[in-house]
mmCIF file of N, CA and C and ligand atoms in Angstrom:
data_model
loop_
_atom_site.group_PDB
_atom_site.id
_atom_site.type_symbol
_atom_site.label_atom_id
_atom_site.label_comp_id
_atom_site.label_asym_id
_atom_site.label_seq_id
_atom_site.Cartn_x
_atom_site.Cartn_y
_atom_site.Cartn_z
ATOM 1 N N UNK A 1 -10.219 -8.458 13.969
ATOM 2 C CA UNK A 1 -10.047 -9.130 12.687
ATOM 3 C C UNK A 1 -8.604 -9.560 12.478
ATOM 4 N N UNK A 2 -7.520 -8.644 12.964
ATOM 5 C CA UNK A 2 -6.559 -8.789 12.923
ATOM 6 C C UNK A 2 -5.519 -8.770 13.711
ATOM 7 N N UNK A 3 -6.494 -9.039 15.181
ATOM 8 C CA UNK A 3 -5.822 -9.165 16.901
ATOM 9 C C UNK A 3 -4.808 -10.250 16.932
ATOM 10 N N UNK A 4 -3.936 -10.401 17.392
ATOM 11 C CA UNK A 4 -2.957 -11.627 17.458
ATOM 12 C C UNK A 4 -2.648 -11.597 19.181
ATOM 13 N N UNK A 5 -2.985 -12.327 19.931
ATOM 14 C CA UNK A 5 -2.698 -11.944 21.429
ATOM 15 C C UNK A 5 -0.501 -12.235 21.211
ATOM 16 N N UNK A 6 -0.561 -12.576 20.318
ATOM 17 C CA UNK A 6 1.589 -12.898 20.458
ATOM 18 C C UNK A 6 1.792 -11.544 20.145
ATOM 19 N N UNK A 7 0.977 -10.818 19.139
ATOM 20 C CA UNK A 7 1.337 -9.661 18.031
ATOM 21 C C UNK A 7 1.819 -8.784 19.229
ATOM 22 N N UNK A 8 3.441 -8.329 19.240
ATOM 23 C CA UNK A 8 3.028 -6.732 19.686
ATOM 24 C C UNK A 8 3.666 -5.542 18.958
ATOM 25 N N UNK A 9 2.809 -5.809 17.763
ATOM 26 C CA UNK A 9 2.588 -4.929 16.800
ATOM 27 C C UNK A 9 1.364 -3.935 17.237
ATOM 28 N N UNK A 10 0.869 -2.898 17.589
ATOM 29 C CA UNK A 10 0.026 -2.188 18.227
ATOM 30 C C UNK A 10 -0.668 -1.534 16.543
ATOM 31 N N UNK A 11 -0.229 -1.833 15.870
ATOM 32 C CA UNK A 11 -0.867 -1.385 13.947
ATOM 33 C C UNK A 11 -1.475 -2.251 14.187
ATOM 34 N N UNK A 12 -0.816 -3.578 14.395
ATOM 35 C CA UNK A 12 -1.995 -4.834 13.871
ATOM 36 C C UNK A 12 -3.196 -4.766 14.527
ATOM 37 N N UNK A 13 -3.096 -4.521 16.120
ATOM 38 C CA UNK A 13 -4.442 -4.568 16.596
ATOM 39 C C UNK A 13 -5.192 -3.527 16.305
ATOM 40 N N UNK A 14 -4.322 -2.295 16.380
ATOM 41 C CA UNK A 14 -5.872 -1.029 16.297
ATOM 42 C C UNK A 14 -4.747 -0.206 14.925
ATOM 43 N N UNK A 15 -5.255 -0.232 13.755
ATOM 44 C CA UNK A 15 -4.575 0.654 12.907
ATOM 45 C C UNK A 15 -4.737 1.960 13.240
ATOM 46 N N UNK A 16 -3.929 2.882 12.929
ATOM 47 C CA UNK A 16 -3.619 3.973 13.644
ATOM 48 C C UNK A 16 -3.836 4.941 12.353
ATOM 49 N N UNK A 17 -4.014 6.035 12.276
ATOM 50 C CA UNK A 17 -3.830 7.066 11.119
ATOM 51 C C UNK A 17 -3.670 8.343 11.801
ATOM 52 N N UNK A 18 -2.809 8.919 11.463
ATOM 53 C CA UNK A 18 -2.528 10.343 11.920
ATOM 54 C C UNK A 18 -2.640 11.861 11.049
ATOM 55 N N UNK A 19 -3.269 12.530 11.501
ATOM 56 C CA UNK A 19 -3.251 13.660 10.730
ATOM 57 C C UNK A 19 -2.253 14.609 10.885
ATOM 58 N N UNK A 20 -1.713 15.728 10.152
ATOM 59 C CA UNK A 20 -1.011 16.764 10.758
ATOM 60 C C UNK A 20 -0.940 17.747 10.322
ATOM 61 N N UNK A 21 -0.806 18.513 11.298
ATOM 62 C CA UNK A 21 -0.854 20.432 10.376
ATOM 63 C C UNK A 21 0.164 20.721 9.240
ATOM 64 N N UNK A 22 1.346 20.383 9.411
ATOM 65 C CA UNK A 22 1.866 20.546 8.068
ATOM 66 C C UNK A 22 2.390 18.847 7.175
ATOM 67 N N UNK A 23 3.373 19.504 6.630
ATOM 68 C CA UNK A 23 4.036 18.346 4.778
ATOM 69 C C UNK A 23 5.055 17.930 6.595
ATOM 70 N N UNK A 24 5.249 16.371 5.914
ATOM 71 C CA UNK A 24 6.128 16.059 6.375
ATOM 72 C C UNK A 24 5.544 15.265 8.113
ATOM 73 N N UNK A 25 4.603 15.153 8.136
ATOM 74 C CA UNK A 25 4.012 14.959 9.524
ATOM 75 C C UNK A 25 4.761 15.642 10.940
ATOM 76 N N UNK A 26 4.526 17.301 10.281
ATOM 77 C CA UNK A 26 5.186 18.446 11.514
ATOM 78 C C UNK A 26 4.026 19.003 11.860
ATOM 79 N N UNK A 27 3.784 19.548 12.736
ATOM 80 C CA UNK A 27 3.163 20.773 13.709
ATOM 81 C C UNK A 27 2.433 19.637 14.497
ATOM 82 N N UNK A 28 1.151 20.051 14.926
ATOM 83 C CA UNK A 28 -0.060 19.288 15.656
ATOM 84 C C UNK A 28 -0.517 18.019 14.872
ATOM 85 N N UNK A 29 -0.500 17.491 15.439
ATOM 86 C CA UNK A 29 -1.555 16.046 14.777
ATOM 87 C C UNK A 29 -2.523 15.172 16.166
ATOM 88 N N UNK A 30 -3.491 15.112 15.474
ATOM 89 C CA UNK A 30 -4.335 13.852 16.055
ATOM 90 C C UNK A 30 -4.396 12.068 14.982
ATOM 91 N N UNK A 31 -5.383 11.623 15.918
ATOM 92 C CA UNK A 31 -5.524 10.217 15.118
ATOM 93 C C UNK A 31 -7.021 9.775 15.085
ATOM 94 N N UNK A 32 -7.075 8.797 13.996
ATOM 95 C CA UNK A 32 -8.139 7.979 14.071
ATOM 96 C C UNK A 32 -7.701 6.465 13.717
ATOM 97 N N UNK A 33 -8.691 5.970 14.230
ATOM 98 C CA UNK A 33 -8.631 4.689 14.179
ATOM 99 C C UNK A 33 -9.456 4.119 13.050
ATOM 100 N N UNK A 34 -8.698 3.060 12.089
ATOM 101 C CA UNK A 34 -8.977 2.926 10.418
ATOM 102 C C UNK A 34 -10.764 2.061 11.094
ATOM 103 N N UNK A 35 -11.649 2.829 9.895
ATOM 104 C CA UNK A 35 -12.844 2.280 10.052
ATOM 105 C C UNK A 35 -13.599 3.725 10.822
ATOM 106 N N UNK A 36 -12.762 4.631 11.934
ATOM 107 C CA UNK A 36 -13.903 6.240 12.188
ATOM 108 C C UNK A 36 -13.431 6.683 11.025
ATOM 109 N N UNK A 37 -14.777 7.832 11.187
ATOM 110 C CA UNK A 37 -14.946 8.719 10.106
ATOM 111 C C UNK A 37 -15.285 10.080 11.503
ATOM 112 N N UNK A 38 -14.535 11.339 10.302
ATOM 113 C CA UNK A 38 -15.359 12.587 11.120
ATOM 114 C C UNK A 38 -15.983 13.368 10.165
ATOM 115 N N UNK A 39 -17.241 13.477 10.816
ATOM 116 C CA UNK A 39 -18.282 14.340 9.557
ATOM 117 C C UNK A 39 -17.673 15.907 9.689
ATOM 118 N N UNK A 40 -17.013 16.186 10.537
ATOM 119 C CA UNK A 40 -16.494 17.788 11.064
ATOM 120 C C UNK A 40 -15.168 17.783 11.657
ATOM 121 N N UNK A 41 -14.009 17.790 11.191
ATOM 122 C CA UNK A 41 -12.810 17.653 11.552
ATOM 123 C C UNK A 41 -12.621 18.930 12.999
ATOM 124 N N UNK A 42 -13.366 19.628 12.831
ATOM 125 C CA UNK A 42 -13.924 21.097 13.616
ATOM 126 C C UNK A 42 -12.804 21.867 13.120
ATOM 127 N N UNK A 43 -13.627 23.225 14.733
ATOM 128 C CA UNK A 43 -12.891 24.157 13.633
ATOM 129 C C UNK A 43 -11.661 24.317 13.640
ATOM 130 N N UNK A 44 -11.047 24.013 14.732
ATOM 131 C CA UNK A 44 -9.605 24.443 14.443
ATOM 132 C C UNK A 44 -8.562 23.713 13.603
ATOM 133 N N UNK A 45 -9.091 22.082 13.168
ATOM 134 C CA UNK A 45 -8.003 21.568 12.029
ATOM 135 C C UNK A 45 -9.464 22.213 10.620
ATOM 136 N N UNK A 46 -10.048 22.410 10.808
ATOM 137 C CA UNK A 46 -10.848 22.532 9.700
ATOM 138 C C UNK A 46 -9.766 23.770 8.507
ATOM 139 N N UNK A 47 -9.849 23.161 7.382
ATOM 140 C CA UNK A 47 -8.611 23.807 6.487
ATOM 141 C C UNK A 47 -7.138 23.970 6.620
ATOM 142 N N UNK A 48 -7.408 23.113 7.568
ATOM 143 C CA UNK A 48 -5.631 23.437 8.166
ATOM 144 C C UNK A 48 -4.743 22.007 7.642
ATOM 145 N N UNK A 49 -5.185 20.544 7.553
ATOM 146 C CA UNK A 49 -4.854 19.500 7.348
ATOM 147 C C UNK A 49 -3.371 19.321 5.883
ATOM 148 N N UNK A 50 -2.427 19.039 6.476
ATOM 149 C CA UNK A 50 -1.444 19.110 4.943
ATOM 150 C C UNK A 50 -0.330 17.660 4.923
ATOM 151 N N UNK A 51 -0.853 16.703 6.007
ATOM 152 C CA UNK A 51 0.102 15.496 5.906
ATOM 153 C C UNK A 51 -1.163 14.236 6.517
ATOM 154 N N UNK A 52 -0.824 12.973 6.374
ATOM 155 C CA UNK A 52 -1.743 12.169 6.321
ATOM 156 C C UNK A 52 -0.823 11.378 6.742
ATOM 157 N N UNK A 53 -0.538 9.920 7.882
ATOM 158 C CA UNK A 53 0.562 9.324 7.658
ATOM 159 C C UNK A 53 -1.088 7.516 7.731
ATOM 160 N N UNK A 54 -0.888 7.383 7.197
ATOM 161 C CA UNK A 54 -2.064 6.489 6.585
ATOM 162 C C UNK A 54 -1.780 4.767 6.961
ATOM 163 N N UNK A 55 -2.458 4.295 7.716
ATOM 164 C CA UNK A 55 -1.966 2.983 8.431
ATOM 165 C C UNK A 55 -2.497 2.096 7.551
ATOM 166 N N UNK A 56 -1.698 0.799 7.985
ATOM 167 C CA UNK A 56 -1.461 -0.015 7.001
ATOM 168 C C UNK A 56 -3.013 -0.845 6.695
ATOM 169 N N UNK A 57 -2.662 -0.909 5.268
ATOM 170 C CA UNK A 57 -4.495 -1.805 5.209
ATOM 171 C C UNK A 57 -5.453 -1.008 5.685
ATOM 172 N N UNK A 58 -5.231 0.142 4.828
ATOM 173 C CA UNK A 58 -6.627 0.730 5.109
ATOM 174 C C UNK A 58 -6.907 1.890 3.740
ATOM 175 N N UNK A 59 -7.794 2.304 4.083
ATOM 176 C CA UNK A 59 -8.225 3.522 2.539
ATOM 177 C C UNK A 59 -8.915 4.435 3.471
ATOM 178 N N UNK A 60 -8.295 5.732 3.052
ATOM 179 C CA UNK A 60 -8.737 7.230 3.595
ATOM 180 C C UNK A 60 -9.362 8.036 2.294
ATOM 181 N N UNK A 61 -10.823 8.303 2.695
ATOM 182 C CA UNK A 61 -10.844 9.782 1.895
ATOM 183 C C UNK A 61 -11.331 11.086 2.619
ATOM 184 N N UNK A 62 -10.494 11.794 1.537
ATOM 185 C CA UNK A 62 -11.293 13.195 2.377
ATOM 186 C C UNK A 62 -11.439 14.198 1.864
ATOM 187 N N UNK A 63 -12.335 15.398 2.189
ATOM 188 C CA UNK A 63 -13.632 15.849 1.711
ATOM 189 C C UNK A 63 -13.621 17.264 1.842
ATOM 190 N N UNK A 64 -13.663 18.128 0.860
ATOM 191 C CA UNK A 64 -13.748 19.107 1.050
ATOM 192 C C UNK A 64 -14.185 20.394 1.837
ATOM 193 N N UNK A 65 -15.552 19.713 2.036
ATOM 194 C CA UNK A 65 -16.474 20.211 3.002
ATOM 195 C C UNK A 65 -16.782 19.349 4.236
ATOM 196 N N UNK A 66 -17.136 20.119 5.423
ATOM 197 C CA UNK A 66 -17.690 18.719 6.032
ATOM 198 C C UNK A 66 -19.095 18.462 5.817
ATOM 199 N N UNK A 67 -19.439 17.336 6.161
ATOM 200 C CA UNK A 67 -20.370 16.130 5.624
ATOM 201 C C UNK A 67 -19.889 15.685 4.984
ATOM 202 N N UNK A 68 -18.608 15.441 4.415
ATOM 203 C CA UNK A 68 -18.516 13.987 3.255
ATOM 204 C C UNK A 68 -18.856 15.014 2.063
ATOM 205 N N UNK A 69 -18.827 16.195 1.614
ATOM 206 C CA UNK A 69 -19.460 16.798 0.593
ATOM 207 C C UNK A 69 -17.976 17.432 -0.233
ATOM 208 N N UNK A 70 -18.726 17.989 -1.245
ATOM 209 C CA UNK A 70 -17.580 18.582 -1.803
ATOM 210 C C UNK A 70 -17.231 17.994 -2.770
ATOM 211 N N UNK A 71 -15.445 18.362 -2.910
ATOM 212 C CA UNK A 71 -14.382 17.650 -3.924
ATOM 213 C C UNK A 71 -14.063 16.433 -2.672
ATOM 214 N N UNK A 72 -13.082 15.189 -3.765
ATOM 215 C CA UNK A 72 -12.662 14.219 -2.463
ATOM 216 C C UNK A 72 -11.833 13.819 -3.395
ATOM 217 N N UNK A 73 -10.732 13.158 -2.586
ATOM 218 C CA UNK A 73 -9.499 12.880 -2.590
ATOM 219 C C UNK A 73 -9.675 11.027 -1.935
ATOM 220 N N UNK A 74 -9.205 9.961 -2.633
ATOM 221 C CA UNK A 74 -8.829 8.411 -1.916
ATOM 222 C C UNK A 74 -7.429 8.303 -1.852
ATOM 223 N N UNK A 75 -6.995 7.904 -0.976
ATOM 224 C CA UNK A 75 -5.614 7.248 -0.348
ATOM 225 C C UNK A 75 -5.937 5.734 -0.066
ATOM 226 N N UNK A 76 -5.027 4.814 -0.830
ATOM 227 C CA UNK A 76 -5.688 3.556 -0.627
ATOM 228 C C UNK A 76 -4.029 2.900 -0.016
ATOM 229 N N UNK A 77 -3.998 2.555 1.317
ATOM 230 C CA UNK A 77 -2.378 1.881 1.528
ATOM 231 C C UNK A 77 -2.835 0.396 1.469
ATOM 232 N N UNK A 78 -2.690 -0.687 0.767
ATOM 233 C CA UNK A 78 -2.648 -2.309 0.686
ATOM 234 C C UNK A 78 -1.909 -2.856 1.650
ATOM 235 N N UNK A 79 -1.036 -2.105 2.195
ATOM 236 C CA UNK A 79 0.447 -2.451 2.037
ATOM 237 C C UNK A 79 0.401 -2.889 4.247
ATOM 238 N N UNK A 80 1.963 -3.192 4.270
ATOM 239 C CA UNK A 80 1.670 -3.833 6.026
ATOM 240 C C UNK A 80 2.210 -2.346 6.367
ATOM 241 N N UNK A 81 2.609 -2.023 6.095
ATOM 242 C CA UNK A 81 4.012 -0.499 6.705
ATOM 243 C C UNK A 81 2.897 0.374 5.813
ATOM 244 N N UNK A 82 3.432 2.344 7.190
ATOM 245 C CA UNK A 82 2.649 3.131 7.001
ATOM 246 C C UNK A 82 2.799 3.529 5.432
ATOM 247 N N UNK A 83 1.840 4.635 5.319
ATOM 248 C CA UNK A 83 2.726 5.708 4.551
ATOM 249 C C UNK A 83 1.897 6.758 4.264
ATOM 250 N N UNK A 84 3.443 7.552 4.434
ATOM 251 C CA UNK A 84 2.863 9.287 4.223
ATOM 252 C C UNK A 84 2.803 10.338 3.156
ATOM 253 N N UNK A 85 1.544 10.531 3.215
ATOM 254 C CA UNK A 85 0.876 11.431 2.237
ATOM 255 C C UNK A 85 1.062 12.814 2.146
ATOM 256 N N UNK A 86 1.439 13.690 1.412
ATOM 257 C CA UNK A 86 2.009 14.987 2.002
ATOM 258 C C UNK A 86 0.289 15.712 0.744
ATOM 259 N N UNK A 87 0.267 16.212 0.819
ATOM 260 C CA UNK A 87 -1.361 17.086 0.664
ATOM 261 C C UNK A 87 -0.977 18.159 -0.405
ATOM 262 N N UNK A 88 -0.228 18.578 -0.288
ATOM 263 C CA UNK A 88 0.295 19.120 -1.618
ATOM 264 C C UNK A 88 0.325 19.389 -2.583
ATOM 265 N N UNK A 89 0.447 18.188 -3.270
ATOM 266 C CA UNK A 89 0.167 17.809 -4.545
ATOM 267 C C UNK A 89 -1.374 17.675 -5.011
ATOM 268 N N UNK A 90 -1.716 18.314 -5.752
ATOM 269 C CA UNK A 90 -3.363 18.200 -6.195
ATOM 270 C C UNK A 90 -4.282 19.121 -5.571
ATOM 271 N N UNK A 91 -3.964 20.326 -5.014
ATOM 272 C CA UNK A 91 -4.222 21.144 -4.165
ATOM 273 C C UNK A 91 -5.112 21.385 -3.257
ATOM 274 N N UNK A 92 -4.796 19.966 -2.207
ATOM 275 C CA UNK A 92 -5.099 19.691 -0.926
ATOM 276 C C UNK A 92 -5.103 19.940 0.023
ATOM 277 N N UNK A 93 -3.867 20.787 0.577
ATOM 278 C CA UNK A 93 -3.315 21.593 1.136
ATOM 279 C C UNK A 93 -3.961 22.921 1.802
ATOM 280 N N UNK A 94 -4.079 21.791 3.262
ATOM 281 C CA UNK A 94 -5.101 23.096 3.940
ATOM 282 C C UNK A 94 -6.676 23.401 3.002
ATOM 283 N N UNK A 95 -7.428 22.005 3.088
ATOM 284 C CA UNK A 95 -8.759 22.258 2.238
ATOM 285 C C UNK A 95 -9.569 21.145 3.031
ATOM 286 N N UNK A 96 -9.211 20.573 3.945
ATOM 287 C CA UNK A 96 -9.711 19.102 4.412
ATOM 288 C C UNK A 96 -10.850 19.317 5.202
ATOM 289 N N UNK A 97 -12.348 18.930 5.489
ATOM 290 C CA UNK A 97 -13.043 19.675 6.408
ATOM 291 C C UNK A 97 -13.556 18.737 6.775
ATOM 292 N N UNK A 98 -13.672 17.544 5.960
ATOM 293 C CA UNK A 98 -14.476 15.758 7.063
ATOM 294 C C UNK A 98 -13.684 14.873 6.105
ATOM 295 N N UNK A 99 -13.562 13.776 6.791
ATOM 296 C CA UNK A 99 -12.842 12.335 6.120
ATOM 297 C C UNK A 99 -13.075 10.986 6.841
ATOM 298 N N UNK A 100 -13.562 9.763 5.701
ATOM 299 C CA UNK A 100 -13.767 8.913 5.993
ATOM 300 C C UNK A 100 -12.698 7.738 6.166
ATOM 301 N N UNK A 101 -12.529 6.647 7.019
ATOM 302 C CA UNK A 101 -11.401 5.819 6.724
ATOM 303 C C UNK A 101 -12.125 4.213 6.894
ATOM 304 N N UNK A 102 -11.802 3.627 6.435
ATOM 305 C CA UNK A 102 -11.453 2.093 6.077
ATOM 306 C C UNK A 102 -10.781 0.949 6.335
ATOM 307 N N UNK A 103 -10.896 0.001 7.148
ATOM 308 C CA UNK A 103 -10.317 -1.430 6.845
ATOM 309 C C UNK A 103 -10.284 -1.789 5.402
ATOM 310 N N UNK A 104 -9.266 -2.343 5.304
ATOM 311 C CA UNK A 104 -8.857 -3.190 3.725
ATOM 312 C C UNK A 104 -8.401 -4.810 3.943
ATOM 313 N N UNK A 105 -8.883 -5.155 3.074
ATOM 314 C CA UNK A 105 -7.831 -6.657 3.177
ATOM 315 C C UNK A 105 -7.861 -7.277 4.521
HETATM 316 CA CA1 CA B 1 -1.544 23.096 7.187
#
Protein backbone atom coordinates (compact mmCIF):
# COMPACT_ATOMS: atom_id res chain seq x y z
CA UNK A 1 0.00 0.00 0.00
CA UNK A 2 2.78 1.96 0.89
CA UNK A 3 5.88 0.15 -1.02
CA UNK A 4 7.96 2.77 -2.86
CA UNK A 5 10.72 0.63 -4.81
CA UNK A 6 13.08 4.43 -4.37
CA UNK A 7 11.82 4.31 -0.53
CA UNK A 8 14.61 3.06 1.67
CA UNK A 9 12.68 3.74 4.42
CA UNK A 10 12.16 -0.03 5.70
CA UNK A 11 8.82 1.67 8.08
CA UNK A 12 7.39 2.54 4.86
CA UNK A 13 7.42 -0.84 3.43
CA UNK A 14 6.73 -3.17 6.38
CA UNK A 15 5.72 -1.00 9.59
CA UNK A 16 7.44 -2.33 12.38
CA UNK A 17 6.11 -2.31 16.15
CA UNK A 18 8.11 -3.44 18.94
CA UNK A 19 7.33 -4.66 22.23
CA UNK A 20 9.49 -4.63 25.39
CA UNK A 21 9.93 -5.94 28.81
CA UNK A 22 10.43 -2.82 30.45
CA UNK A 23 9.52 1.60 30.37
CA UNK A 24 11.75 3.00 28.09
CA UNK A 25 12.09 0.19 25.33
CA UNK A 26 14.81 -1.85 27.77
CA UNK A 27 15.13 -5.55 28.46
CA UNK A 28 13.80 -8.17 25.67
CA UNK A 29 11.61 -7.13 22.90
CA UNK A 30 10.06 -8.73 19.87
CA UNK A 31 7.99 -7.29 16.84
CA UNK A 32 5.02 -7.32 14.81
CA UNK A 33 4.21 -6.23 11.78
CA UNK A 34 1.20 -3.34 11.79
CA UNK A 35 -1.99 -5.32 10.61
CA UNK A 36 -0.74 -9.11 12.96
CA UNK A 37 -2.48 -9.61 15.83
CA UNK A 38 -1.51 -12.25 18.71
CA UNK A 39 -4.41 -13.96 20.35
CA UNK A 40 -1.56 -15.29 23.08
CA UNK A 41 1.46 -13.15 23.48
CA UNK A 42 2.54 -16.69 25.39
CA UNK A 43 3.79 -17.41 28.28
CA UNK A 44 6.79 -15.91 28.83
CA UNK A 45 5.93 -12.10 27.67
CA UNK A 46 2.46 -12.93 28.96
CA UNK A 47 2.19 -10.08 31.92
CA UNK A 48 5.43 -9.02 31.46
CA UNK A 49 4.84 -6.25 28.51
CA UNK A 50 5.71 -2.39 29.89
CA UNK A 51 6.91 -0.35 26.60
CA UNK A 52 5.30 -0.30 23.13
CA UNK A 53 7.43 1.65 20.51
CA UNK A 54 4.34 1.89 17.96
CA UNK A 55 5.07 2.39 14.10
CA UNK A 56 4.03 4.95 12.18
CA UNK A 57 0.33 4.90 10.78
CA UNK A 58 -0.90 2.44 12.63
CA UNK A 59 -3.33 1.73 15.88
CA UNK A 60 -2.43 -0.92 18.58
CA UNK A 61 -4.69 -2.38 21.14
CA UNK A 62 -4.16 -4.51 23.84
CA UNK A 63 -5.91 -6.80 26.00
CA UNK A 64 -5.91 -7.94 29.13
CA UNK A 65 -6.46 -11.40 28.71
CA UNK A 66 -5.60 -13.38 25.84
CA UNK A 67 -8.25 -13.70 23.21
CA UNK A 68 -8.78 -10.07 22.73
CA UNK A 69 -10.78 -10.31 26.16
CA UNK A 70 -10.69 -8.42 29.14
CA UNK A 71 -9.88 -4.63 29.88
CA UNK A 72 -8.19 -2.87 26.57
CA UNK A 73 -6.16 -0.15 26.08
CA UNK A 74 -5.93 1.88 21.99
CA UNK A 75 -2.71 3.52 20.93
CA UNK A 76 -3.54 5.31 17.79
CA UNK A 77 0.05 6.87 16.04
CA UNK A 78 -1.36 9.10 12.67
CA UNK A 79 1.78 10.34 12.58
CA UNK A 80 5.09 9.29 9.87
CA UNK A 81 7.79 8.89 12.97
CA UNK A 82 7.55 6.19 15.76
CA UNK A 83 6.41 6.59 19.11
CA UNK A 84 6.86 5.27 22.42
CA UNK A 85 4.43 4.24 24.77
CA UNK A 86 5.67 3.52 28.22
CA UNK A 87 2.64 1.22 29.98
CA UNK A 88 2.68 2.78 33.09
CA UNK A 89 0.46 5.09 33.18
CA UNK A 90 -3.17 3.64 33.54
CA UNK A 91 -2.00 0.51 35.07
CA UNK A 92 -0.75 -1.39 32.22
CA UNK A 93 2.23 -2.37 33.35
CA UNK A 94 2.99 -5.93 33.10
CA UNK A 95 -0.96 -6.87 32.37
CA UNK A 96 -0.73 -7.40 28.47
CA UNK A 97 -1.78 -11.04 27.44
CA UNK A 98 -3.02 -10.61 23.43
CA UNK A 99 -2.98 -7.43 21.16
CA UNK A 100 -4.29 -6.41 18.02
CA UNK A 101 -2.55 -3.93 15.46
CA UNK A 102 -3.61 -1.89 12.45
CA UNK A 103 -2.82 -0.04 9.25
CA UNK A 104 -4.08 3.61 9.35
CA UNK A 105 -4.23 6.18 6.74
CA1 LIG B 1 7.75 -5.63 32.39
Amino acid sequence: MFYSPNSDDLNLRAPVNTFYEHINGGGHYYTLLSGESEEYVGDWWNDRLSSIRVAPRTLIIIFQHRGFRGSSATFENPYDSHWLVNLLDGGWNDQVSSIKTYRIG
